[in-house]
XYZ file of C-alpha atoms in Angstrom:
72
model
C 20.875 -12.906 -13.733
C 19.553 -10.416 -16.253
C 18.281 -6.894 -16.697
C 14.720 -5.732 -17.285
C 14.643 -2.514 -19.348
C 11.490 -0.447 -19.579
C 10.507 3.086 -20.563
C 7.834 5.087 -18.757
C 6.414 7.766 -21.069
C 5.429 11.271 -19.970
C 6.287 10.952 -16.287
C 4.667 13.986 -14.577
C 7.073 16.480 -13.038
C 5.714 15.942 -9.509
C 5.772 12.129 -9.656
C 8.097 10.270 -7.277
C 7.091 6.633 -7.809
C 5.128 4.129 -9.847
C 4.032 0.536 -9.289
C 3.853 -2.463 -11.601
C 2.073 -5.675 -10.659
C 1.824 -9.270 -11.802
C -1.017 -11.759 -11.796
C -0.379 -15.267 -10.460
C 3.358 -14.604 -10.231
C 5.264 -13.663 -7.118
C 8.046 -11.099 -7.472
C 10.862 -11.635 -5.016
C 13.792 -9.625 -3.767
C 14.796 -5.987 -3.612
C 16.226 -4.400 -6.732
C 18.479 -1.439 -7.386
C 17.340 0.607 -10.352
C 19.884 2.145 -12.711
C 18.142 5.077 -14.285
C 19.677 5.038 -17.772
C 20.048 8.552 -19.157
C 18.194 10.318 -16.301
C 20.653 11.746 -13.780
C 18.928 11.440 -10.436
C 19.664 9.787 -7.109
C 17.735 7.485 -4.833
C 16.084 5.180 -7.337
C 15.147 1.756 -6.051
C 12.571 -0.944 -6.548
C 10.997 -2.699 -3.594
C 9.087 -5.956 -3.841
C 5.719 -6.347 -2.084
C 4.104 -9.711 -2.915
C 2.908 -9.385 -6.532
C 3.976 -5.771 -7.073
C 7.126 -3.693 -7.278
C 7.235 -0.009 -6.357
C 9.837 2.094 -8.162
C 10.745 5.316 -6.354
C 12.755 8.210 -7.779
C 13.490 11.882 -7.252
C 10.842 14.331 -8.480
C 11.473 15.596 -11.998
C 11.841 19.249 -12.972
C 9.600 18.741 -16.024
C 7.443 16.049 -17.629
C 9.643 13.578 -19.485
C 10.204 9.944 -20.430
C 12.311 7.808 -18.082
C 14.231 4.630 -18.911
C 14.878 2.125 -16.128
C 17.226 -0.868 -16.037
C 16.314 -3.248 -13.210
C 18.783 -6.075 -12.464
C 16.979 -9.388 -11.990
C 18.404 -12.467 -10.248
């Protein structure tokens, strides 16, 4: 087990999700996302073949977000 940490810069205030993908690698499982310093509910990451969709509550202003995704 481990944790993947990544920062998304300048997330627009109306954004509610983003997707990252892999090439020739299959991502498996469903992941709970711990948001770091951003205090919002409902964050999760859902696997779909070679991509993961991260969903989160809409922001009140454009800002950076740090995510910590547990990996098994």
